[in-house]
Tab-separated table of C-alpha atoms in Angstrom:
chain	number	residue	atom	x	y	z
A	1	MET	CA	-0.025	0.007	-0.017
A	2	ILE	CA	2.841	2.426	0.816
A	3	VAL	CA	6.352	2.388	-0.702
A	4	LEU	CA	8.965	4.980	0.298
A	5	GLU	CA	12.197	5.039	-1.626
A	6	ASN	CA	15.103	7.184	-0.324
A	7	LEU	CA	12.563	9.789	0.800
A	8	THR	CA	14.270	12.968	1.889
A	9	LYS	CA	13.044	16.351	3.026
A	10	VAL	CA	15.469	19.160	3.797
A	11	TYR	CA	14.643	22.454	5.464
A	12	GLY	CA	17.733	24.632	5.244
A	13	ALA	CA	20.462	22.795	7.190
A	14	VAL	CA	17.961	20.339	8.733
A	15	ARG	CA	17.247	16.936	7.145
A	16	ALA	CA	13.815	16.356	8.575
A	17	VAL	CA	13.516	13.064	6.679
A	18	ASP	CA	16.755	11.391	5.686
A	19	SER	CA	16.799	8.765	2.918
A	20	LEU	CA	13.770	6.966	4.352
A	21	GLY	CA	12.976	3.583	2.872
A	22	LEU	CA	9.839	1.739	4.001
A	23	GLU	CA	7.100	-0.605	2.711
A	24	ILE	CA	3.730	-0.931	4.440
A	25	ARG	CA	1.588	-3.867	3.372
A	26	SER	CA	-2.018	-3.629	2.376
A	27	GLY	CA	-4.333	-4.524	5.262
A	28	GLU	CA	-1.946	-3.923	8.164
A	29	VAL	CA	-2.012	-1.497	11.058
A	30	PHE	CA	1.413	0.132	11.090
A	31	GLY	CA	2.699	2.444	13.802
A	32	LEU	CA	5.254	5.178	13.196
A	33	LEU	CA	6.975	6.091	16.464
A	34	GLY	CA	9.646	8.582	17.424
A	35	PRO	CA	10.450	11.542	19.665
A	36	ASN	CA	9.287	14.987	18.624
A	37	GLY	CA	11.423	16.203	15.736
A	38	ALA	CA	12.126	12.644	14.501
A	39	GLY	CA	10.480	13.292	11.104
A	40	LYS	CA	7.141	11.497	11.615
A	41	THR	CA	4.942	14.514	10.867
A	42	THR	CA	6.966	15.525	7.816
A	43	THR	CA	6.657	11.970	6.491
A	44	LEU	CA	2.874	12.068	6.969
A	45	ARG	CA	2.677	15.488	5.295
A	46	ILE	CA	4.480	14.117	2.267
A	47	LEU	CA	2.216	11.045	2.127
A	48	THR	CA	-0.902	13.213	2.318
A	49	THR	CA	0.397	15.560	-0.466
A	50	LEU	CA	0.781	18.586	1.860
A	51	THR	CA	4.596	18.750	1.496
A	52	ARG	CA	6.788	17.974	-1.511
A	53	PRO	CA	9.866	15.847	-0.797
A	54	THR	CA	13.297	17.237	-1.622
A	55	SER	CA	14.219	13.944	-3.250
A	56	GLY	CA	13.185	10.324	-3.320
A	57	ARG	CA	9.750	8.916	-4.019
A	58	ALA	CA	6.552	8.059	-2.145
A	59	LEU	CA	3.948	5.770	-3.634
A	60	ILE	CA	0.470	5.004	-2.302
A	61	ASN	CA	-1.271	2.061	-3.918
A	62	GLY	CA	1.099	2.565	-6.842
A	63	LEU	CA	0.376	6.274	-7.164
A	64	ASP	CA	3.151	8.860	-6.958
A	65	VAL	CA	2.217	11.469	-4.344
A	66	VAL	CA	4.000	14.233	-6.246
A	67	LYS	CA	2.927	13.336	-9.791
A	68	GLU	CA	-0.640	12.157	-9.002
A	69	PRO	CA	-1.809	14.092	-5.905
A	70	LEU	CA	-5.478	14.219	-6.843
A	71	GLU	CA	-5.634	10.438	-7.335
A	72	VAL	CA	-3.787	9.927	-4.061
A	73	LYS	CA	-6.361	12.090	-2.223
A	74	LYS	CA	-9.106	9.800	-3.522
A	75	THR	CA	-7.278	6.823	-2.040
A	76	ILE	CA	-6.512	8.136	1.445
A	77	GLY	CA	-8.484	9.381	4.429
A	78	VAL	CA	-6.774	11.560	7.014
A	79	VAL	CA	-7.532	11.984	10.717
A	80	GLN	CA	-5.399	14.900	11.923
A	81	GLN	CA	-4.044	15.396	15.419
A	82	ASN	CA	-5.635	18.832	15.683
A	83	MET	CA	-9.401	19.145	15.569
A	84	SER	CA	-10.337	20.332	12.063
A	85	LEU	CA	-14.098	20.155	12.345
A	86	ASP	CA	-16.303	23.190	11.663
A	87	LYS	CA	-17.670	23.975	15.107
A	88	ASP	CA	-20.410	26.207	13.606
A	89	LEU	CA	-21.989	23.247	11.850
A	90	THR	CA	-23.810	20.197	13.117
A	91	VAL	CA	-22.412	16.704	12.943
A	92	SER	CA	-24.410	15.881	9.756
A	93	GLU	CA	-23.477	19.203	8.174
A	94	ASN	CA	-19.778	18.509	8.678
A	95	MET	CA	-20.237	15.169	7.034
A	96	GLU	CA	-22.280	16.679	4.193
A	97	ALA	CA	-19.619	19.288	3.465
A	98	HIS	CA	-16.890	16.675	3.278
A	99	ALA	CA	-18.978	14.374	1.061
A	100	ARG	CA	-19.562	17.264	-1.351
A	101	LEU	CA	-15.834	17.909	-1.542
A	102	HIS	CA	-15.436	14.334	-2.705
A	103	HIS	CA	-18.257	14.766	-5.259
A	104	LEU	CA	-20.540	12.106	-3.873
A	105	GLU	CA	-23.957	12.094	-5.580
A	106	PRO	CA	-26.812	13.458	-3.373
A	107	SER	CA	-28.536	10.075	-2.961
A	108	ARG	CA	-25.286	8.358	-2.109
A	109	ARG	CA	-24.240	11.161	0.253
A	110	LYS	CA	-27.277	10.801	2.491
A	111	ARG	CA	-26.948	6.999	2.651
A	112	ARG	CA	-23.174	7.068	3.246
A	113	ILE	CA	-23.424	9.658	6.051
A	114	ALA	CA	-26.066	7.623	7.828
A	115	GLU	CA	-23.966	4.440	7.475
A	116	LEU	CA	-20.826	6.040	8.863
A	117	LEU	CA	-22.420	7.815	11.812
A	118	ASP	CA	-23.926	4.469	12.777
A	119	TYR	CA	-20.573	2.740	12.172
A	120	VAL	CA	-18.734	5.029	14.614
A	121	GLY	CA	-21.593	5.015	17.057
A	122	ILE	CA	-22.665	8.640	17.004
A	123	GLU	CA	-25.842	8.508	14.884
A	124	SER	CA	-27.810	9.930	17.836
A	125	GLU	CA	-25.592	13.064	17.736
A	126	SER	CA	-26.221	13.898	14.082
A	127	ARG	CA	-28.168	17.149	14.773
A	128	ARG	CA	-25.915	18.442	17.511
A	129	MET	CA	-23.467	21.307	16.965
A	130	VAL	CA	-19.848	20.231	16.914
A	131	ALA	CA	-19.011	22.811	19.636
A	132	GLU	CA	-21.285	20.869	22.024
A	133	LEU	CA	-19.559	17.490	21.549
A	134	SER	CA	-17.120	15.736	23.879
A	135	GLY	CA	-13.542	15.131	22.779
A	136	GLY	CA	-14.184	11.446	22.098
A	137	THR	CA	-17.288	12.155	19.992
A	138	LYS	CA	-15.346	14.702	17.949
A	139	ARG	CA	-12.630	12.072	17.269
A	140	ARG	CA	-15.294	9.626	16.120
A	141	LEU	CA	-16.735	12.243	13.837
A	142	MET	CA	-13.313	12.953	12.358
A	143	ILE	CA	-12.868	9.228	11.657
A	144	ALA	CA	-16.343	9.009	10.062
A	145	ARG	CA	-15.591	12.059	7.938
A	146	ALA	CA	-12.258	10.575	6.789
A	147	LEU	CA	-14.069	7.420	5.656
A	148	VAL	CA	-16.778	9.156	3.643
A	149	HIS	CA	-15.174	8.441	0.225
A	150	ASN	CA	-14.278	4.829	1.181
A	151	PRO	CA	-10.476	5.243	1.192
A	152	ARG	CA	-8.064	2.331	0.865
A	153	LEU	CA	-5.639	3.868	3.406
A	154	LEU	CA	-6.427	5.715	6.613
A	155	VAL	CA	-3.658	7.987	7.988
A	156	MET	CA	-4.159	8.802	11.651
A	157	ASP	CA	-1.904	11.338	13.378
A	158	GLU	CA	-2.123	10.968	17.189
A	159	PRO	CA	-5.804	9.798	16.914
A	160	THR	CA	-6.370	9.497	20.694
A	161	VAL	CA	-4.321	12.422	22.023
A	162	GLY	CA	-5.951	14.175	24.952
A	163	LEU	CA	-8.622	11.531	25.499
A	164	ASP	CA	-9.303	9.685	28.736
A	165	ALA	CA	-8.407	6.006	29.045
A	166	ARG	CA	-11.983	4.744	28.563
A	167	THR	CA	-12.503	6.776	25.400
A	168	ARG	CA	-9.152	5.724	24.023
A	169	ARG	CA	-10.080	2.081	24.448
A	170	ARG	CA	-13.333	2.653	22.558
A	171	LEU	CA	-11.376	4.214	19.680
A	172	TRP	CA	-9.015	1.240	19.710
A	173	GLU	CA	-12.038	-1.013	19.175
A	174	LEU	CA	-13.107	1.189	16.243
A	175	ILE	CA	-9.614	1.054	14.669
A	176	ARG	CA	-9.532	-2.732	14.991
A	177	ARG	CA	-12.980	-2.942	13.386
A	178	MET	CA	-11.924	-0.724	10.454
A	179	ASN	CA	-8.817	-2.898	9.960
A	180	SER	CA	-10.938	-6.083	10.089
A	181	SER	CA	-13.035	-4.562	7.300
A	182	GLY	CA	-9.954	-4.281	5.092
A	183	ALA	CA	-8.611	-0.801	5.768
A	184	THR	CA	-4.860	-0.254	5.861
A	185	ILE	CA	-4.058	2.021	8.791
A	186	LEU	CA	-0.907	4.161	9.365
A	187	LEU	CA	-0.821	5.825	12.704
A	188	THR	CA	1.521	7.863	14.822
A	189	THR	CA	1.149	7.875	18.575
A	190	HIS	CA	2.963	8.934	21.736
A	191	TYR	CA	1.115	6.270	23.713
A	192	ILE	CA	3.441	3.270	23.547
A	193	GLU	CA	0.782	0.912	24.915
A	194	GLU	CA	-1.422	2.010	22.001
A	195	ALA	CA	1.172	0.921	19.466
A	196	GLU	CA	1.640	-2.408	21.250
A	197	ALA	CA	-2.133	-3.015	21.375
A	198	LEU	CA	-2.960	-2.047	17.793
A	199	CYS	CA	0.030	-2.438	15.463
A	200	GLY	CA	1.225	-5.561	13.764
A	201	ARG	CA	4.470	-3.751	12.972
A	202	VAL	CA	6.068	-0.488	14.153
A	203	GLY	CA	8.831	1.658	12.740
A	204	ILE	CA	10.953	3.826	15.058
A	205	MET	CA	12.258	7.077	13.589
A	206	HIS	CA	15.155	9.105	15.010
A	207	GLN	CA	16.720	12.176	13.447
A	208	GLY	CA	14.888	11.613	10.186
A	209	ARG	CA	15.971	7.986	9.810
A	210	LEU	CA	14.230	4.666	10.403
A	211	ILE	CA	16.291	2.935	13.077
A	212	ALA	CA	14.063	-0.079	13.856
A	213	LEU	CA	11.323	-1.969	12.078
A	214	ASP	CA	9.471	-5.089	13.287
A	215	ALA	CA	6.571	-6.455	15.260
A	216	PRO	CA	6.525	-5.057	18.817
A	217	VAL	CA	7.241	-8.433	20.425
A	218	GLN	CA	10.192	-9.050	18.109
A	219	LEU	CA	11.717	-5.680	19.002
A	220	ARG	CA	11.239	-6.561	22.690
A	221	ARG	CA	12.822	-9.985	22.135
A	222	ARG	CA	15.945	-8.407	20.629
A	223	LEU	CA	16.319	-6.236	23.679
A	224	GLY	CA	15.227	-8.851	26.220
A	225	LEU	CA	11.779	-9.873	27.327
A	226	VAL	CA	12.422	-9.263	31.027
A	227	THR	CA	13.521	-5.925	32.540
A	228	VAL	CA	15.275	-5.556	35.884
A	229	GLU	CA	15.247	-2.130	37.463
A	230	THR	CA	17.792	-1.534	40.251
A	231	LEU	CA	18.574	1.413	42.523
A	232	ALA	CA	22.101	1.988	43.822
A	233	ASN	CA	23.337	4.340	46.544
A	234	ASN	CA	23.432	7.311	44.157
A	235	ASN	CA	19.632	6.875	43.679
A	236	HIS	CA	20.147	6.359	39.930
A	237	THR	CA	17.862	3.731	38.449
A	238	ARG	CA	19.524	1.304	36.101
A	239	TYR	CA	17.828	-0.980	33.602
A	240	ARG	CA	19.113	-4.388	32.494
A	241	TYR	CA	17.367	-6.699	30.023
A	242	PHE	CA	17.316	-10.492	29.918
A	243	ALA	CA	15.942	-13.228	27.707
A	244	ASP	CA	13.812	-14.761	30.504
A	245	ARG	CA	13.095	-14.617	34.219
A	246	THR	CA	15.652	-17.318	34.990
A	247	ALA	CA	18.431	-15.199	33.571
A	248	ALA	CA	17.039	-12.150	35.416
A	249	ALA	CA	16.945	-14.108	38.710
A	250	ASP	CA	20.567	-15.184	38.221
A	251	TYR	CA	21.495	-11.506	37.815
A	252	THR	CA	19.567	-10.247	40.822
A	253	GLY	CA	20.919	-13.043	42.991
A	254	GLY	CA	24.458	-11.855	42.427
A	255	LEU	CA	23.942	-8.165	43.164
A	256	PRO	CA	25.891	-6.508	45.995
A	257	PRO	CA	23.997	-5.509	49.194
A	258	ASP	CA	24.019	-1.799	48.324
A	259	VAL	CA	22.002	-2.335	45.147
A	260	ARG	CA	18.243	-2.623	45.600
A	261	VAL	CA	15.961	-4.345	43.105
A	262	VAL	CA	13.069	-2.019	42.321
A	263	ALA	CA	11.213	-4.199	39.856
A	264	VAL	CA	11.402	-7.318	37.729
A	265	ARG	CA	8.892	-7.042	34.943
A	266	GLU	CA	8.156	-7.778	31.320
A	267	SER	CA	9.957	-5.408	28.985
A	268	SER	CA	7.876	-3.011	26.889
A	269	LEU	CA	8.099	-1.245	23.547
A	270	GLU	CA	8.931	1.884	25.546
A	271	ASP	CA	12.066	0.148	26.889
A	272	VAL	CA	13.095	-0.501	23.273
A	273	PHE	CA	12.320	3.046	22.328
A	274	LEU	CA	14.368	4.532	25.188
A	275	GLU	CA	17.338	2.293	24.561
A	276	MET	CA	17.386	3.107	20.869
A	277	THR	CA	16.784	6.878	21.008
A	278	GLY	CA	17.862	7.836	24.503
A	279	ARG	CA	14.637	9.853	24.862
A	280	LYS	CA	11.062	9.301	25.906
A	281	VAL	CA	8.275	9.452	23.321
A	282	GLY	CA	7.157	13.029	22.984
A	283	GLU	CA	10.408	14.593	24.151
A	284	GLU	CA	12.025	17.255	22.029
């Protein structure tokens, strides 16, 4: 569905995206992770035709995003991080406006809008003004709007940012349902547990480059499936990684008395991220 070949974007002396090569298969949920400034947003802007690359090539379903931008826009749906709904319109009016932009016939527009509002579970809100909606309902509306032209690919930039845990889980269910229906989904997220829960594969970007690519569990396995956190006299927490709990127990059993074991736990994708980038997700 997506092919990136030596994709590069330069702003002055900054290489925001640096010779990025990546293939995303049709039908998968793929997560693009990285600290702020890693190049994720620039990559998404290129894929959604908002930014032209300096060099290299980006293809979506075989279409070149630079040479065939209008055809690309027919193929993709975009859920932006920032709310881009018209707050002075109702839910249905927002959907209607988007459907008209995609030139849906009047009879099809009405049917499609009803189907999608039911699909995302907000059909009862259709006559409410957007300004009156909760954050979660607005996100569901943005997803419904992005699906109005039946895109092959859904690009989601931080789709659950700012939402409470319960609402995030509901959106996870919706994302899984869309994927089960055949949609390819590319998402960025600063919630590591979200990537672990949703994505079959993740790519980690750092300083414009792709530094890791695999299934979350495989990335954890390379680091070590068990994490041991220890605290020494200088109150500095250290992290060590082991293949299994037996190896971790051997390590903790041999520690000197002045080193305290804080935790022995399963490793996470966040451990992988921190070890590879030296920064937490979302840090500048």
